[in-house]
CSV table of C-alpha atoms (C1' of nucleotides) in Angstrom, one decimal:
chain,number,residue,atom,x,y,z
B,1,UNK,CA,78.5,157.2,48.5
B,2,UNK,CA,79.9,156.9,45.4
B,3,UNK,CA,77.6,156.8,42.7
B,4,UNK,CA,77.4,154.3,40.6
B,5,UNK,CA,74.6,152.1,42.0
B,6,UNK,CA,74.8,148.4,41.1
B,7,UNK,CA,75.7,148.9,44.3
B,8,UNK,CA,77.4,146.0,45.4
B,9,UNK,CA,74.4,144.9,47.8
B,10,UNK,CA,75.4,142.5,50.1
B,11,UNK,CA,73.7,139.2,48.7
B,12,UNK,CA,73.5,136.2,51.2
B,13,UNK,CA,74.2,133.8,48.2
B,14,UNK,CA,77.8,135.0,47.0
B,15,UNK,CA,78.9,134.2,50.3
B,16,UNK,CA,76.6,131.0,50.5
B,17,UNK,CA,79.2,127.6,52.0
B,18,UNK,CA,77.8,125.9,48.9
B,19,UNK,CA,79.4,128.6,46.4
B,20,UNK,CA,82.3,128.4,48.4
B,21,UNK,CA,82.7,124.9,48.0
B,22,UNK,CA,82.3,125.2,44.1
B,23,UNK,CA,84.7,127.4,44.1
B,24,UNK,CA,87.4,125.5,46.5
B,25,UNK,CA,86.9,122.7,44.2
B,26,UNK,CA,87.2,124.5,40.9
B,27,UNK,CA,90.6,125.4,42.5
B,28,UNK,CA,92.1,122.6,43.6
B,29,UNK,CA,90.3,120.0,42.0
B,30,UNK,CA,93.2,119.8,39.4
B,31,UNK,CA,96.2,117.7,38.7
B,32,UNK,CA,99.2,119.1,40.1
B,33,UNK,CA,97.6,119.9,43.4
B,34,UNK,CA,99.0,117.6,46.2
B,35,UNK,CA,98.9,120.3,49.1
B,36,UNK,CA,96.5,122.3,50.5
B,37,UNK,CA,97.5,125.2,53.1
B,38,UNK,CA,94.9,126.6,54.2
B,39,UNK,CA,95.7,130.4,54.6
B,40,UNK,CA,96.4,130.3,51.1
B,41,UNK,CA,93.4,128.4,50.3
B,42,UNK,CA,91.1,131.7,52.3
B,43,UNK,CA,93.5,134.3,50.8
B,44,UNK,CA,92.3,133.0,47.2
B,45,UNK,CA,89.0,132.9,48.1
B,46,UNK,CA,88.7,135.9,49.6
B,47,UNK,CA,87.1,134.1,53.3
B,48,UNK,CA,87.9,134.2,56.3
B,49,UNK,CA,90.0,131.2,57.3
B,50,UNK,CA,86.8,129.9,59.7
B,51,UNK,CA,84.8,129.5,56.6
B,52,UNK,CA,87.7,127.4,55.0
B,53,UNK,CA,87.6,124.8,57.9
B,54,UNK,CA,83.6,124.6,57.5
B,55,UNK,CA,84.6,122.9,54.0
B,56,UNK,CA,87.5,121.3,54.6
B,57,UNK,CA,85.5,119.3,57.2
B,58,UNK,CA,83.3,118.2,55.3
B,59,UNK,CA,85.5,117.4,52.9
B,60,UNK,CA,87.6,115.9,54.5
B,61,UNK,CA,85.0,113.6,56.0
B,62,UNK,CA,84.3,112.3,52.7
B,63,UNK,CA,87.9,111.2,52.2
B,64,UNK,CA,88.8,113.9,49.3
B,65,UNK,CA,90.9,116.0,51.4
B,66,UNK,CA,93.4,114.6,54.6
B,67,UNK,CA,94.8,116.5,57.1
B,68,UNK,CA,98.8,116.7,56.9
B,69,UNK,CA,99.6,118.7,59.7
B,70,UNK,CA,98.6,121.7,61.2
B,71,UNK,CA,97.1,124.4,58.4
B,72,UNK,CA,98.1,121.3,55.7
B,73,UNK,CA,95.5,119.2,53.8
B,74,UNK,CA,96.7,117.1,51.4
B,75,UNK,CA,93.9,116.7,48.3
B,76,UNK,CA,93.1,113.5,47.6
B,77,UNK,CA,90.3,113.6,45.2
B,78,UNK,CA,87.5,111.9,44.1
B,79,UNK,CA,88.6,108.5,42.9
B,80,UNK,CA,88.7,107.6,46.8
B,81,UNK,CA,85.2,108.6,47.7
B,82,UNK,CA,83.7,105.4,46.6
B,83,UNK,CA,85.8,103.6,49.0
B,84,UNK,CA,85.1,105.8,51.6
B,85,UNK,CA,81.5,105.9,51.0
B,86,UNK,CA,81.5,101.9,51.4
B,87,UNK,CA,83.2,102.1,54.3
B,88,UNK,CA,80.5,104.3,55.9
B,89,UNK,CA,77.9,102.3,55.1
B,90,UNK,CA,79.1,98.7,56.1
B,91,UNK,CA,79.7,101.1,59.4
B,92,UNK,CA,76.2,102.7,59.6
B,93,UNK,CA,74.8,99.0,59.2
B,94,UNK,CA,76.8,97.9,61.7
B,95,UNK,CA,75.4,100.6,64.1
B,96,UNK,CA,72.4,100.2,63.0
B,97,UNK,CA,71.3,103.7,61.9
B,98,UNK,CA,68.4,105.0,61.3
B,99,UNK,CA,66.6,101.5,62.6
B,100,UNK,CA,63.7,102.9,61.5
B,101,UNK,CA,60.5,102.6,63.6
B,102,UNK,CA,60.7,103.1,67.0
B,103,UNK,CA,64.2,103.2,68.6
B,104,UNK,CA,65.2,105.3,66.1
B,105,UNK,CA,67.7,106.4,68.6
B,106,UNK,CA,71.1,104.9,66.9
B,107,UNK,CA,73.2,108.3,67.4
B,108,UNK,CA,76.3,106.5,66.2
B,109,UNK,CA,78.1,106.2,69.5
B,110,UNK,CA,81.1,108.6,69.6
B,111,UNK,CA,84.2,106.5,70.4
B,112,UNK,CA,86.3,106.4,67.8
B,113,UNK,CA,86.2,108.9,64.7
B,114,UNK,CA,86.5,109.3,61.4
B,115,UNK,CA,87.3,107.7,58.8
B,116,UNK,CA,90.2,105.9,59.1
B,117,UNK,CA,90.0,105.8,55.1
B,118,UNK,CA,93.0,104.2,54.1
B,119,UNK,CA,95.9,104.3,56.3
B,120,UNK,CA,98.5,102.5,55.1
B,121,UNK,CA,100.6,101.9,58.5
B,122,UNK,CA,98.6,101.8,61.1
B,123,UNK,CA,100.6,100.3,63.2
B,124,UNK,CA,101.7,101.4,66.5
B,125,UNK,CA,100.1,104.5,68.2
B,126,UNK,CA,97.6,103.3,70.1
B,127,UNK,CA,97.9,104.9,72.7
B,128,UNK,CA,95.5,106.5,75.3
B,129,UNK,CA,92.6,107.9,73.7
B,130,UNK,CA,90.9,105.0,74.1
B,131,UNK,CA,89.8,105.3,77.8
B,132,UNK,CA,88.2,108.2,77.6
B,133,UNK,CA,85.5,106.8,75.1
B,134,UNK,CA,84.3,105.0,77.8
B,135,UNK,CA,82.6,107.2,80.3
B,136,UNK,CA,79.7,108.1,79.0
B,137,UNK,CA,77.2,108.1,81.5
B,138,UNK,CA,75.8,110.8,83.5
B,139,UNK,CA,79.2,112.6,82.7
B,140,UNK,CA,78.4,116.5,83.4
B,141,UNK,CA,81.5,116.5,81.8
B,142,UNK,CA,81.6,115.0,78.6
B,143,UNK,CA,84.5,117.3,77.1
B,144,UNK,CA,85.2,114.7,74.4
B,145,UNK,CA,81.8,115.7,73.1
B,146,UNK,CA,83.0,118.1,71.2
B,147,UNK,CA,84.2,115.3,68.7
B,148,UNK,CA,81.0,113.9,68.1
B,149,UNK,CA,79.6,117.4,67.9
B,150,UNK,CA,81.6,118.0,65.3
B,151,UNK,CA,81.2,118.8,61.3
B,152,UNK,CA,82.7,115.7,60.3
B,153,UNK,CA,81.2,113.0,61.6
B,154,UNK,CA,78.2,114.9,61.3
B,155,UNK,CA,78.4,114.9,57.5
B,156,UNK,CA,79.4,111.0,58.1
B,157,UNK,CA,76.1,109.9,60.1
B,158,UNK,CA,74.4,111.9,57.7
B,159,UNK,CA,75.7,110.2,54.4
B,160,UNK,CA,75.3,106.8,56.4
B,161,UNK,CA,71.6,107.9,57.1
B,162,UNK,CA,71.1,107.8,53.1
B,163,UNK,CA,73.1,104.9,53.0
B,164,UNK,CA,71.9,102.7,55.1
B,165,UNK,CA,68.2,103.2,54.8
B,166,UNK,CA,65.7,103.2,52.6
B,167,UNK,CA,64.4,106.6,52.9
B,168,UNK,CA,64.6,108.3,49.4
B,169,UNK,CA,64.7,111.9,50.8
B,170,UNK,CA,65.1,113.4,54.1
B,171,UNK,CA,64.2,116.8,55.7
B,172,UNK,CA,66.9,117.9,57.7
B,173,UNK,CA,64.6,118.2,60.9
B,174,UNK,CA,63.6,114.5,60.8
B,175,UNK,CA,67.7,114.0,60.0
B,176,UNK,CA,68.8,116.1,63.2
B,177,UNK,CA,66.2,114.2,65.1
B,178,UNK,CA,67.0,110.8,64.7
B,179,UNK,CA,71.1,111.6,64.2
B,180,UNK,CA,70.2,113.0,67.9
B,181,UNK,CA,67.8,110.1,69.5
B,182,UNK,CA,64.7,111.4,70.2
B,183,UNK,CA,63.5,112.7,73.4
B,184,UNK,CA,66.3,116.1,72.8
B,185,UNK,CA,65.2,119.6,73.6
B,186,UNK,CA,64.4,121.4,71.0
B,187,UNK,CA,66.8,123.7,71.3
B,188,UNK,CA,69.6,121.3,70.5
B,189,UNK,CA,67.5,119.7,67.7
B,190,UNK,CA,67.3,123.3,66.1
B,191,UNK,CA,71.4,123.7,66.3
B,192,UNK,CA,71.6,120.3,64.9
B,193,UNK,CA,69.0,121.2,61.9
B,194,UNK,CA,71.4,124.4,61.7
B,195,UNK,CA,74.6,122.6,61.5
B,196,UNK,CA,73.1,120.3,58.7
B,197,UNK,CA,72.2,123.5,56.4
B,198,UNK,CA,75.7,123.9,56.3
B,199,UNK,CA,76.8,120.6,55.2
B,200,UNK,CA,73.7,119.9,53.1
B,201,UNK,CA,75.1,123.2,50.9
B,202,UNK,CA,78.3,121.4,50.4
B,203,UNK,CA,77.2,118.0,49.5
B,204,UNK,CA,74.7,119.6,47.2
B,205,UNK,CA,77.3,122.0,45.1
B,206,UNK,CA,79.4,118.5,45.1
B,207,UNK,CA,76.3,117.1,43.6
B,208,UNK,CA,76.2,114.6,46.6
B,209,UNK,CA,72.7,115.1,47.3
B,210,UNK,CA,70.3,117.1,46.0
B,211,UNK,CA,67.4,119.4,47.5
B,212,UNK,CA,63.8,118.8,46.7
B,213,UNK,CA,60.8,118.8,48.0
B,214,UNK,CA,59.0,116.2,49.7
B,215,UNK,CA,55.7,115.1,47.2
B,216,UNK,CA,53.5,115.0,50.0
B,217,UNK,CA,54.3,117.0,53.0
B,218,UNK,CA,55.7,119.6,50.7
B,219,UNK,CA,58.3,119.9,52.6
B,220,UNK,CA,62.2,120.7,51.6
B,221,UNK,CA,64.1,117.6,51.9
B,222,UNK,CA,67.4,116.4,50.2
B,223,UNK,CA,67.5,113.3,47.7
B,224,UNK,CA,71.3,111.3,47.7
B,225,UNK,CA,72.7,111.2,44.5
B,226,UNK,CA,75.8,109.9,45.3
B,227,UNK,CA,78.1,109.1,42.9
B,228,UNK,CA,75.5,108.9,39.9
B,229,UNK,CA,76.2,113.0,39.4
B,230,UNK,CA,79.5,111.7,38.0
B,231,UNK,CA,80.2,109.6,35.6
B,232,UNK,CA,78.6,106.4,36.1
B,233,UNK,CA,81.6,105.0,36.9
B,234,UNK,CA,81.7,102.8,40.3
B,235,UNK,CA,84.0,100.4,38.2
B,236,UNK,CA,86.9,102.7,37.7
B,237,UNK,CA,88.3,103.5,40.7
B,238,UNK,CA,91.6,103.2,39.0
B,239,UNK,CA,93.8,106.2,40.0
B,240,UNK,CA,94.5,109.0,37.2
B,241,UNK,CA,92.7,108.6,33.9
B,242,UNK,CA,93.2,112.0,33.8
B,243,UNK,CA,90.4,114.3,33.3
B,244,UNK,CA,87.7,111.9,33.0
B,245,UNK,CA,86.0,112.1,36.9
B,246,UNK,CA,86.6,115.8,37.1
B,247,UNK,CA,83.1,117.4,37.6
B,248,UNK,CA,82.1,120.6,37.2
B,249,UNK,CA,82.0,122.7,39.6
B,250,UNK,CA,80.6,126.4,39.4
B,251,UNK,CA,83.3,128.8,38.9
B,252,UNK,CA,82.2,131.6,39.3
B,253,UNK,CA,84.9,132.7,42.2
B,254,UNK,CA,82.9,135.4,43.5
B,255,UNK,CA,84.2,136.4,46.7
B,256,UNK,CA,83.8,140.3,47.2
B,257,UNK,CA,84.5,141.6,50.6
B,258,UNK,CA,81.3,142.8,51.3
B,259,UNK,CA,80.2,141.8,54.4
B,260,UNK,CA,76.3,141.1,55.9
B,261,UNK,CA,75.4,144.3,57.4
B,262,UNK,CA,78.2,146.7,58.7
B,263,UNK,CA,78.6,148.1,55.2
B,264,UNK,CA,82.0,147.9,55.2
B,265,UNK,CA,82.8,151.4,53.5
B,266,UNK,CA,84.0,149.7,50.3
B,267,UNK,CA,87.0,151.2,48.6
B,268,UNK,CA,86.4,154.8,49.1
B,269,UNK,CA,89.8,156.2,50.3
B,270,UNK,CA,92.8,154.4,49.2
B,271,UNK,CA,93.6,152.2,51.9
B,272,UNK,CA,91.2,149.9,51.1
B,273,UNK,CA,92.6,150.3,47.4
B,274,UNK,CA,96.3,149.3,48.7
B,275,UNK,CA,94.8,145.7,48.9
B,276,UNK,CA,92.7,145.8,45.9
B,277,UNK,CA,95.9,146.4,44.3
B,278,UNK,CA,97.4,143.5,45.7
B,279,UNK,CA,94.7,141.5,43.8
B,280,UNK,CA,95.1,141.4,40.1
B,281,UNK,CA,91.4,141.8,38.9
B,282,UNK,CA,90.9,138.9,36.3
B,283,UNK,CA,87.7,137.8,35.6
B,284,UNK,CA,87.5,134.0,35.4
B,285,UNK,CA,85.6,133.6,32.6
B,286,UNK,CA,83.2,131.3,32.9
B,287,UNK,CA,83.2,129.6,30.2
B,288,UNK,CA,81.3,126.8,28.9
B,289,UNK,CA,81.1,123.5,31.9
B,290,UNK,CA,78.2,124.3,33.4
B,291,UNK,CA,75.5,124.9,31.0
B,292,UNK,CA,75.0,121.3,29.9
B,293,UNK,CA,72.9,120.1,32.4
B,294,UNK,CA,72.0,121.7,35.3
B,295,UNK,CA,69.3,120.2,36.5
B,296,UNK,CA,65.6,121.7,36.3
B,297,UNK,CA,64.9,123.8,39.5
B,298,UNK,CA,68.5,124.6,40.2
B,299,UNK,CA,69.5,128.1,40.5
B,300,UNK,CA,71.7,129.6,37.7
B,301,UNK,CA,68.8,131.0,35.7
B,302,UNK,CA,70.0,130.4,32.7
B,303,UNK,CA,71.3,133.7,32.4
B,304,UNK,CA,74.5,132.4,30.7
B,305,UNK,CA,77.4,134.1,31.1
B,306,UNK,CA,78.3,134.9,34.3
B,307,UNK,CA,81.5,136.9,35.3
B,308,UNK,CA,82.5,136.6,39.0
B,309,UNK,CA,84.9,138.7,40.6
B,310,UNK,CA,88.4,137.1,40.8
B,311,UNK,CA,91.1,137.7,43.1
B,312,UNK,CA,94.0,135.4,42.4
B,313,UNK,CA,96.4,137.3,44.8
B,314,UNK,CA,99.5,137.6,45.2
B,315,UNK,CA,101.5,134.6,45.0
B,316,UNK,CA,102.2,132.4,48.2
B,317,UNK,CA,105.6,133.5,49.5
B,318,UNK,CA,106.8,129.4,49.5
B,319,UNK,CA,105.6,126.6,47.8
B,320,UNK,CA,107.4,127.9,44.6
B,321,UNK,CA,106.6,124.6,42.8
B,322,UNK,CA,103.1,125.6,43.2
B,323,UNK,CA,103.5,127.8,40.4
B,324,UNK,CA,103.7,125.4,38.3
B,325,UNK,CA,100.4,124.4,38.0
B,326,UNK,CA,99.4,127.7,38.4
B,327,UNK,CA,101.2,128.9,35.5
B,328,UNK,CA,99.2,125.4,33.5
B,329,UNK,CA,96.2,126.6,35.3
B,330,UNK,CA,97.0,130.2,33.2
B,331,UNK,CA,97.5,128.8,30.2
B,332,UNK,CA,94.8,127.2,30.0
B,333,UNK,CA,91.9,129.2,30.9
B,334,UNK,CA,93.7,131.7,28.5
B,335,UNK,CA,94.0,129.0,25.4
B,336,UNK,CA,90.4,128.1,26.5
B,337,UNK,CA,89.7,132.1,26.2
B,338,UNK,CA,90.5,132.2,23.0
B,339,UNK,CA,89.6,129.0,21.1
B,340,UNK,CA,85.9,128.8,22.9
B,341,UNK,CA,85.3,132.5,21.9
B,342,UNK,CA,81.8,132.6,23.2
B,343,UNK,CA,79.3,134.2,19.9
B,344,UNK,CA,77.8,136.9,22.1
B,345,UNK,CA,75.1,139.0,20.1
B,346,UNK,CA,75.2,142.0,22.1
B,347,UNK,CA,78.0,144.2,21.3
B,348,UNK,CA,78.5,145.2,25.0
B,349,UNK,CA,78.8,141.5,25.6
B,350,UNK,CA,81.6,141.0,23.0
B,351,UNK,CA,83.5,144.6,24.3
B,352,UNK,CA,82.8,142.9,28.1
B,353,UNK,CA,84.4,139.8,26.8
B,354,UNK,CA,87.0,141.4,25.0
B,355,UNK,CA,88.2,143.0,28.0
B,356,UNK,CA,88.0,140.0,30.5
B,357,UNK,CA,90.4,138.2,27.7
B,358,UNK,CA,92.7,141.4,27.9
B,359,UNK,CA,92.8,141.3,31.7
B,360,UNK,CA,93.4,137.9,32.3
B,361,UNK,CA,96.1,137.9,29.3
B,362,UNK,CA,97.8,140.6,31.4
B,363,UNK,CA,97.4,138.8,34.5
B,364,UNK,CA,99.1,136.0,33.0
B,365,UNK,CA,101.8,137.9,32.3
B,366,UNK,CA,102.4,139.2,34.8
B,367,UNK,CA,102.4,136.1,37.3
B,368,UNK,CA,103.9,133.9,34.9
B,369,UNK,CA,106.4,136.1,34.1
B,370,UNK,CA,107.9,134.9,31.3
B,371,UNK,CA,106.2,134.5,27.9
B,372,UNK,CA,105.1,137.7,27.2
B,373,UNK,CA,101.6,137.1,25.8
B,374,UNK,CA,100.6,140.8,25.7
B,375,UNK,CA,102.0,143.5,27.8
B,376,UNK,CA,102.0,145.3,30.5
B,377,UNK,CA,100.7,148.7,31.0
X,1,DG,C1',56.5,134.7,59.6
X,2,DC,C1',59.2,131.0,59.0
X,3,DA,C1',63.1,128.6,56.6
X,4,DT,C1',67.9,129.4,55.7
X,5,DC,C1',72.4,129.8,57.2
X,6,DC,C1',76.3,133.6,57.4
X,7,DC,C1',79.2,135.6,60.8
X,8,DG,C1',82.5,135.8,64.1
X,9,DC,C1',82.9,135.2,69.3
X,10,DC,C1',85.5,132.5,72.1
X,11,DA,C1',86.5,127.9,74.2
X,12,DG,C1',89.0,123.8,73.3
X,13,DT,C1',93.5,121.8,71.2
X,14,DC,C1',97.8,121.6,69.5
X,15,DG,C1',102.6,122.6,68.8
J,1,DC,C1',101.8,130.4,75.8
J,2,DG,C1',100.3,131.8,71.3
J,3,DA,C1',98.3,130.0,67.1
J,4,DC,C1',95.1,126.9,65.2
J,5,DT,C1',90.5,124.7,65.2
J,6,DG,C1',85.9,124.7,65.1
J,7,DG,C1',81.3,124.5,68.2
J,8,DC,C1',77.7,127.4,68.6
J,9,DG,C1',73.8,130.4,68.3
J,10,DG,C1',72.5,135.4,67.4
J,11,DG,C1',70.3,137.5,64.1
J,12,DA,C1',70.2,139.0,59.1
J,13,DT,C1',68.4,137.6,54.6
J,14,DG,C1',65.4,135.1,51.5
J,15,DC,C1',60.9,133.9,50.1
DNA sequence: GCATCCCGCCAGTCG
DNA sequence: CGACTGGCGGGATGC
């Protein structure tokens, strides 16, 4: 009750997987970064740590993230995606998929997994494992479906199914139907369909694919992009080269706690203040990046400046060195604050902006400890 | 109304 | 066993 409208409505696209993505990326997609934990990863986002694994799936799939150990990714980038992307599609060839016309019934046989990007010893651990890929027949049982059910090699045998055919663009219902061989219930074909919303949100805010809409049927589908959203590179696989392949990702980090329906009473007493304390409130200020292009039909409407909630948090109670590139990470978006001083026309704009400089300044401060920029309090 | 797809329950897995 | 993973589908939101 509060007053105030601008109510903080709860608005199905702040909490969109594709935002989330954007703003995984925008986070970690930075030198310095080697490790990803992934409590950390949904305590700066301001998710629920189900979420995180949604992306880091996908992600992972795609060879820019690989798992470490238990609640540890390790970020790999996106120099390695071209490799991995190959790989897929010499595999989806090989399996034939999507052999268009009839038998369109490929559904990449389970067995074996992922990627296997990489892998430098590979050597000895073979063990087991590999008997159980064999019954599948009539198996009531199946339990190592869940594998082949799973986000991962879903987002593979989807990639492959741009890959390795010519279709242009695909609607996610003709995608779930031949990923499944025909002659599934419907039922299943719907949770596949569902599964695919999900990933087709994160390949799109990585610029992967791209939605559109069939010419003739009119119908949504998704157009692979691939690697063209980047630089047209392809050649340059070379590792580092610093900040050339670094895309931009929205980052907005808008992650508010507001949740679908049950309106969680936001912030009325104080306990739910004792963690908004906790979180420094510095607006990432989105500057410039995205602006440029943005291709027609996309969302962001143009509005310009757009100031997202942003929760840093507290800092993780280990990994010290990772303050180190969070302090760089400071620095700059504060040196980038004030050298790209946005010309805002609108007085309220300028106060606005003045005040998101102040906060972060502050912020900084405060985290990095030393260097007073400002002050505090 | 139907297309999207977030949310979080709870069953597998892992350490 | 408890913690971590993540399939799954109900049902809310968007258009």
């Amino acid at each position: 009750m509060a007053s105030k409208d601008s109510r903080s409505v709860y608005s199905r696209k702040q909490k969109s997987l594709g935002l989330l993505c954007s703003n995984f990326l925008s986070l970690y997609d930075r030198e310095g970064v080697e490790t990803i934990g992934l409590d950390d990863a949904a305590m700066r986002l301001g998710v629920e740590r189900r979420r995180i694994y949604d992306i880091v799936n996908v992600l992972e799939s795609v060879g820019v993230l690989a798992r470490r150990a238990k609640n540890r990714y390790m970020w790999k980038g996106f120099a390695v995606v071209p490799n991995v992307l190959q790989e897929l599609k010499e595999e989806g060839l090989k399996e034939r998929i999507g052999a268009s016309d009839r038998s369109l019934s490929l559904q990449v046989s389970d067995d074996d997994d992922d990627v296997h990007h990489s892998n430098p010893n590979a050597s000895n651990q073979n063990d087991k494992s590999e008997a159980t890929s064999v019954l599948r027949l009539a198996g009531p049982a199946r339990t190592d479906n869940r594998k082949e059910k799973s986000l991962g090699l879903l987002t593979q045998n989807f990639i492959k199914l741009f890959l390795c055919t010519n279709m242009e663009m695909i609607c996610l219902e003709d995608a779930a139907k031949i990923l499944l061989g025909d002659g599934r219930p419907p039922s299943m074909t719907k949770n596949k369909v569902r599964r695919l919303y999900d990933i087709a949100n994160v390949l799109s805010s990585m610029k992967f694919i791209e939605k559109t809409q069939h010419p003739e049927t009119r119908k949504p589908a998704f157009r692979w992009l691939g690697l063209e959203g980047k630089s047209a590179d392809m050649s340059e696989i070379n590792l580092d080269c610093n900040q050339s392949k670094k895309r931009v990702f929205g980052n907005e980090l808008t992650n508010t706690p507001i949740k679908r329906c049950k309106l969680v009473p936001l912030m009325d007493g104080d306990s739910a203040e004792t963690k908004l304390q906790a979180q420094i409130k510095c607006e990432s200020l989105d500057c410039e990046a995205n602006r440029s292009n943005l291709d027609p039909g996309s969302r962001t409407s143009a509005k310009g400046y757009q100031f997202g909630p942003f929760a840093p948090v507290s800092v993780p109670k280990d990994e010290a060195h990772e303050s180190g590139h969070r302090s760089k990470l400071l620095s700059d978006c504060e040196s980038l604050a004030s050298t790209y001083r946005p010309q805002y026309h609108n007085q309220a704009l300028r106060e606005l902006f003045h005040h998101y400089v102040e906060a972060c300044s502050s912020w900084y401060s405060e985290v990095a400890g030393k260097n007073p920029v400002e002050v505090q309090s």
